[in-house]
Coordinates of C-alpha atoms in Angstrom, one line a residue:
X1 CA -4.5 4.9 -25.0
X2 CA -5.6 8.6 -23.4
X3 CA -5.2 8.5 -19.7
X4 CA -8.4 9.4 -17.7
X5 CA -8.4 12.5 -16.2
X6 CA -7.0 12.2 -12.7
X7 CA -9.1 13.5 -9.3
X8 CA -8.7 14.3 -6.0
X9 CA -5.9 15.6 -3.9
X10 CA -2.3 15.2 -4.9
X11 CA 0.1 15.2 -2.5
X12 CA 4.2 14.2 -2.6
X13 CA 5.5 12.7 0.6
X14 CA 9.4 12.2 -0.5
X15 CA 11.5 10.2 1.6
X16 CA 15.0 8.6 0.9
X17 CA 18.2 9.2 2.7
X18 CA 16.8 12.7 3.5
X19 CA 13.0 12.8 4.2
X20 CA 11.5 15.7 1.1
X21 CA 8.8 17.5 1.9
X22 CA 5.7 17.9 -0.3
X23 CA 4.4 21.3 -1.6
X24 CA 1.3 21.1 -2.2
X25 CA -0.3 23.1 -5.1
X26 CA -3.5 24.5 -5.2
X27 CA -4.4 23.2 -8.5
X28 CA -3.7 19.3 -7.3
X29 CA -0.5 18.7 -8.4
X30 CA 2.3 18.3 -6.0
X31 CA 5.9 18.0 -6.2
X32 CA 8.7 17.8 -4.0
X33 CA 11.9 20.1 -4.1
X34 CA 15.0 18.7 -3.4
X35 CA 17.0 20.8 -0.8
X36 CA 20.0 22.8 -2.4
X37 CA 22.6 20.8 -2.3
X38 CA 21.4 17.8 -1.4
X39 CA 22.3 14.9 -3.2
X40 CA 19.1 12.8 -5.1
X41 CA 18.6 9.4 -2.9
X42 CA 17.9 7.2 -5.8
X43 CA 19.8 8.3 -9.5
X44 CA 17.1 8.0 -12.3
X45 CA 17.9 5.3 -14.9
X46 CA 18.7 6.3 -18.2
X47 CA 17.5 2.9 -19.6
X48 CA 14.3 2.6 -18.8
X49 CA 13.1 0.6 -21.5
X50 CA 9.7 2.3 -23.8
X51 CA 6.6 1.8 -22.9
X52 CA 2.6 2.6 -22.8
X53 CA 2.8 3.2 -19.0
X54 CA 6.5 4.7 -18.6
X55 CA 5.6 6.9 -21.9
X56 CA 2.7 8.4 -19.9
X57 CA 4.5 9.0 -16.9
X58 CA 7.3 11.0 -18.7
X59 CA 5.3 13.2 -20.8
X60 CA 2.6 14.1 -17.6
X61 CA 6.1 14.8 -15.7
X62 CA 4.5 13.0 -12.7
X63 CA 3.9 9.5 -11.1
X64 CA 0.3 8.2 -10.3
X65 CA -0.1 6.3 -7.3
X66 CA -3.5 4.6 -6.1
X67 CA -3.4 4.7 -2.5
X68 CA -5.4 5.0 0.5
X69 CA -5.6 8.4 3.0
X70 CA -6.4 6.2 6.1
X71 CA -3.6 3.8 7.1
X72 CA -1.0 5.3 9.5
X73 CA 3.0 4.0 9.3
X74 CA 1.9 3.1 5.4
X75 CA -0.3 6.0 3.5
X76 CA -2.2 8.7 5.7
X77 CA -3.2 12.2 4.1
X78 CA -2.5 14.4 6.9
X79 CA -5.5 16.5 6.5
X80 CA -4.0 19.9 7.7
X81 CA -0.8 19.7 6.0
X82 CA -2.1 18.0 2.8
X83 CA 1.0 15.7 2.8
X84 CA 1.1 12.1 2.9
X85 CA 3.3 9.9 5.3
X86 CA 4.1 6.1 5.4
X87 CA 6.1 3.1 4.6
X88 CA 4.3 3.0 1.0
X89 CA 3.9 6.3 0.6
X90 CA 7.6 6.6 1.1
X91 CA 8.4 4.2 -1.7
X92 CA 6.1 6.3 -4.0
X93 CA 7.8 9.1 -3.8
X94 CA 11.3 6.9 -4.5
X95 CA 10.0 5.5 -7.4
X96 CA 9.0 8.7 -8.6
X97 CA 12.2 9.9 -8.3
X98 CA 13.8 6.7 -9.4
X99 CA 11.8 7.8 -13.4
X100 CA 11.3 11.2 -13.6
X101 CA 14.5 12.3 -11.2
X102 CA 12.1 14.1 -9.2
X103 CA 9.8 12.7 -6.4
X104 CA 6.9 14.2 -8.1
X105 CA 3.6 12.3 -7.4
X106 CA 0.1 12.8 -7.7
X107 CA -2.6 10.4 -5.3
X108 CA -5.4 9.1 -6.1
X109 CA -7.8 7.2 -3.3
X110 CA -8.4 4.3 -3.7
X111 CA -10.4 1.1 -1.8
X112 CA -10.2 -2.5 -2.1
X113 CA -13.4 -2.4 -5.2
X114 CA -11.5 0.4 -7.4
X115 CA -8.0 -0.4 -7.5
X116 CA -8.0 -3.1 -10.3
X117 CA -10.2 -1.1 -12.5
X118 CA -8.2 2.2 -11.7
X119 CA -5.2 0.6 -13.0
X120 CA -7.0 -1.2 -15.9
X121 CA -8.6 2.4 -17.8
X122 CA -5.2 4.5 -16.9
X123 CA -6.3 6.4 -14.0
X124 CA -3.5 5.3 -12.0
X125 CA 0.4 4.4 -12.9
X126 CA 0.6 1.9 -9.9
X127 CA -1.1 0.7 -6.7
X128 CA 0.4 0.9 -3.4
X129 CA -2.3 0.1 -1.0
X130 CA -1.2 -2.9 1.2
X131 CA -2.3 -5.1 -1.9
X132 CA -2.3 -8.3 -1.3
X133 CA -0.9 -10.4 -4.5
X134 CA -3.7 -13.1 -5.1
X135 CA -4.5 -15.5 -8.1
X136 CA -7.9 -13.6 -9.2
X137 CA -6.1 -10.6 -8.8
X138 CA -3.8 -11.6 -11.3
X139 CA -6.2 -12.2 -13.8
X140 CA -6.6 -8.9 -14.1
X141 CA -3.3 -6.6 -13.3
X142 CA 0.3 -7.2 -12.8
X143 CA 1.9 -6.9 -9.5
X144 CA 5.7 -6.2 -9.0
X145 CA 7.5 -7.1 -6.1
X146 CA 6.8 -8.3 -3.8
X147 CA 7.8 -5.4 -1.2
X148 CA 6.6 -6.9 2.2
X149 CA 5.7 -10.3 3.8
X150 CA 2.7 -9.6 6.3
X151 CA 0.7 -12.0 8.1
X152 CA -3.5 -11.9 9.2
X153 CA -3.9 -9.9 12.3
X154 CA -7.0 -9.2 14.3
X155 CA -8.0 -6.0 15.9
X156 CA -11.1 -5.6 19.0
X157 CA -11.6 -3.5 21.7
X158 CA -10.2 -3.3 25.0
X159 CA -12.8 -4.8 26.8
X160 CA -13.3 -7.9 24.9
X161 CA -11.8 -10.9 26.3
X162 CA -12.1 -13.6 23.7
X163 CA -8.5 -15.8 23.0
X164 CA -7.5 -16.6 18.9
X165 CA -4.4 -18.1 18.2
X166 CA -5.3 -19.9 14.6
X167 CA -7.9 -19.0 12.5
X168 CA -10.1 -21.8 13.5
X169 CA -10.9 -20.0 16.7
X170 CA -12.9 -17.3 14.5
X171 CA -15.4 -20.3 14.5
X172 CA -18.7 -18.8 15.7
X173 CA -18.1 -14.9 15.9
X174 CA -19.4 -12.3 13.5
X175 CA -15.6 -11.3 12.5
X176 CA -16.0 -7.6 10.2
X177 CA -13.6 -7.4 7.5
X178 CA -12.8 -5.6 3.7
X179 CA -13.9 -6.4 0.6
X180 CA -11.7 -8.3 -1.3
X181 CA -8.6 -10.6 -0.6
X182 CA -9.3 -10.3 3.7
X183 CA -13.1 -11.3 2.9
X184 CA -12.2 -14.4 0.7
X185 CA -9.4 -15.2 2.9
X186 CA -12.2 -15.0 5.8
X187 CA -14.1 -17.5 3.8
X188 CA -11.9 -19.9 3.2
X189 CA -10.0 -19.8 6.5
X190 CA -12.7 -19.5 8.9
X191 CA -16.4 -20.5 7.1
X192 CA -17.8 -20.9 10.2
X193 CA -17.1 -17.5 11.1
X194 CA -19.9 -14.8 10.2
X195 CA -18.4 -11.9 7.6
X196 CA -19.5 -8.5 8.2
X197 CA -17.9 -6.8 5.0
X198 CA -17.7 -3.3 4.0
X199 CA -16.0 -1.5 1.5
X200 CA -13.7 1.2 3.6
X201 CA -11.4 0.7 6.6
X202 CA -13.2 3.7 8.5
X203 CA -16.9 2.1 7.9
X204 CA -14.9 -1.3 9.5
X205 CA -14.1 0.5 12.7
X206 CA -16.9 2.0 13.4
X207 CA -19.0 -1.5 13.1
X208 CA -16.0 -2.7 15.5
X209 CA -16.3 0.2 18.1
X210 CA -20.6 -0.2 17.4
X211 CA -20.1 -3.7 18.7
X212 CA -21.7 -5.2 15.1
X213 CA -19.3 -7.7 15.4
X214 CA -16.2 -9.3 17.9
X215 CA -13.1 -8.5 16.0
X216 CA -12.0 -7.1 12.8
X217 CA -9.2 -9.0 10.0
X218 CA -7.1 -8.1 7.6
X219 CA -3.3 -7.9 7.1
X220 CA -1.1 -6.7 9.6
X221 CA 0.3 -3.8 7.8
X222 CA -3.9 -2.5 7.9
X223 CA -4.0 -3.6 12.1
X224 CA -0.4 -1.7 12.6
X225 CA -2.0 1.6 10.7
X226 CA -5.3 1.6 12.9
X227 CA -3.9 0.7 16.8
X228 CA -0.9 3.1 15.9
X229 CA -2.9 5.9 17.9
X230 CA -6.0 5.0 19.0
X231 CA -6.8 3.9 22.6
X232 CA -9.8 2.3 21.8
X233 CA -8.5 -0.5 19.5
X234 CA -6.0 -3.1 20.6
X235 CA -4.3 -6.1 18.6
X236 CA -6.2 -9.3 19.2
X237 CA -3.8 -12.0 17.6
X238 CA -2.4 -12.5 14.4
X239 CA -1.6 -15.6 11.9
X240 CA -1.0 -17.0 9.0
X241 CA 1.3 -14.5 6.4
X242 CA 1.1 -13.8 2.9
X243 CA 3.0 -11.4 0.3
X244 CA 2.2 -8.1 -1.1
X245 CA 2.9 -6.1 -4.0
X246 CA 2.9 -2.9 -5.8
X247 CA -0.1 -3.5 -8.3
X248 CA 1.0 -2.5 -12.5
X249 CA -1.2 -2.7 -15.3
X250 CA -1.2 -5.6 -17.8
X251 CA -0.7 -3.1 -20.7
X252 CA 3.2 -2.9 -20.3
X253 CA 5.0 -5.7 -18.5
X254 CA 7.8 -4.3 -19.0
X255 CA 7.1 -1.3 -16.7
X256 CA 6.5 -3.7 -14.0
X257 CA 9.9 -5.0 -14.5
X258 CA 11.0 -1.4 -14.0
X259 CA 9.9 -0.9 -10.8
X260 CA 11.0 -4.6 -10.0
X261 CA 14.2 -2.9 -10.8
X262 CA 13.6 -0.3 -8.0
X263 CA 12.7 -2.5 -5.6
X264 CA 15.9 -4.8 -5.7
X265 CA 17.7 -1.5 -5.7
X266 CA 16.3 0.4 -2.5
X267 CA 16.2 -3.3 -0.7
X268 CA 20.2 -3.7 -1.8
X269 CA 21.5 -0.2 -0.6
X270 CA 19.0 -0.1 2.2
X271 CA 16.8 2.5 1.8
X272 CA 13.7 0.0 2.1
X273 CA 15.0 -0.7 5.6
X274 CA 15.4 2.7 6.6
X275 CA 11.7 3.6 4.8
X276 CA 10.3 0.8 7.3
X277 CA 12.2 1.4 10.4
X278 CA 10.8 5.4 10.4
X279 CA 7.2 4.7 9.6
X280 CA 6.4 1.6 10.6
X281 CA 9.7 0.2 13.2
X282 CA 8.7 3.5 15.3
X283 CA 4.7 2.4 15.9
X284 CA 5.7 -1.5 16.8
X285 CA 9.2 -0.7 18.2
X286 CA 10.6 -3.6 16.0
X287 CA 13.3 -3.9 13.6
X288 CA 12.3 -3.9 10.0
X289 CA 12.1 -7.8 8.8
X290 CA 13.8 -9.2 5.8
X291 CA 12.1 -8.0 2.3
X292 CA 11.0 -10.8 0.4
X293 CA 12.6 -11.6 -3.1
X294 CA 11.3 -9.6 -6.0
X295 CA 10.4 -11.1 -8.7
X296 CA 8.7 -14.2 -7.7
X297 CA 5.4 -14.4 -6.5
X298 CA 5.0 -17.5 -5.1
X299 CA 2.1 -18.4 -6.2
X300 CA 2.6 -21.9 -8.1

């Protein structure tokens, strides 16, 4: 299978014990240099097992992530620098390392409509996008993990007063929300809410601060991104909790078992801790929670 040619700007934000730095090249690929003398975070295996996926990644020299450029403490393409930062951008660049010895990484945007059929035709090596890990999903990729346990949080402006503690109290308001796993949770969880749906985070926001509709969902790794520094949006309640994964293609499980094999290793020597605590512990001022156990998705 020929990989399809890969677009838009590549960027490597490395991070590990020592946080890399990306250099940026002008023909779209990026890698990150390892400071002399400094000691690689996360030793690449030398038996990783064959496979469509892992083949690619080797022989392109590179790792190709699907993420998103908007969501700050998890993947935001700073647009001077060219460099991504973020909890998940972070673990990219790890896993990059973790199979090529190199945090070299090229990204790819994606939004909640193109990420399953980016990793179906090859576009991408793996998802990391605050993707939720759902049943119809599943019908259609592989996810490993999973990597985080986030509940349903809503976001509004500062001048509306309304209260929501469950999601029964969504009963009645025009609640704007992404395509996708937050729009059929909306559906199911609140049907007597009105959905306002749109297809990016940005377009979202801008109905919210339009006053199109009272409040805006999703999960609470998306609300944490968009309050981290604007003044104009403020957390409105949050609820529920579900898992998330990094998404893999169906073509080579065993790749997903690979970076299964990542995950249990950054979680045990606590580099996923320390990934969390400096992009996402410094916007909420908590301590990173427990990862949940890779491996199992706990969807039965």
């Amino acid at each position: 299978m020929h990989r399809t040619p890969r677009v838009l700007v590549a960027a490597a934000a490395a991070a590990c014990t020592t946080l890399l730095l990306a250099a940026c090249a002008s023909g779209g690929e990026s890698l990150a240099d390892e400071p002399e003398g400094a000691s690689t975070s996360v030793a690449q295996r030398e038996d990783l097992p064959s496979g469509p996926v892992l083949d690619r990644i080797q022989n392109d020299g590179e790792l190709v992530v699907g993420m998103p450029e908007d969501l700050k403490g998890f993947a935001f393409l700073d647009p001077i620098s060219g460099e991504y930062t973020g909890f998940e951008a972070d673990l990219a660049s790890m896993l990059a390392e973790y199979l090529l010895g190199e945090a070299s990484v090229r990204h790819v945007t994606v939004t909640a409509d193109t990420r399953e059929s980016l990793l179906q035709n090859g576009t991408v090596d793996v998802v990391l996008s605050t993707y939720q890990i759902t049943e119809p999903r599943l019908e259609k990729i592989d996810f490993a993990g999973p990597h985080m346990e986030l509940g349903t949080a809503l976001i509004s402006t500062p001048d509306w007063d309304g209260e929501i503690a469950t999601a029964d109290d969504l009963a009645g308001l025009k609640v704007i929300t992404t395509a996708g796993a937050a729009a059929d949770y909306l559906g199911t969880a609140a049907p007597d809410a009105t959905p306002v749906v749109f297809d990016s985070l940005s377009a979202c926001i801008q109905a919210l601060k339009d006053g199109r509709g009272d409040v805006f969902l999703n999960n609470t790794a998306v609300a944490i991104g968009l309050v981290a520094d604007d003044d104009e949006l403020v957390l409105a309640g949050s609820f529920d909790a579900a898992l998330f994964g990094i998404g893999t293609s169906k073509e080579d499980p065993a790749f997903t078992e690979v970076v299964n094999d990542f995950l249990e290793q950054i979680e045990a020597d606590g580099q996923w801790e320390q990934a969390w605590d400096r992009n996402v512990g410094v916007i909420t001022g908590e301590p990173a929670p427990t990862p949940p156990a890779v491996g199992t998705l706990f969807l039965d």
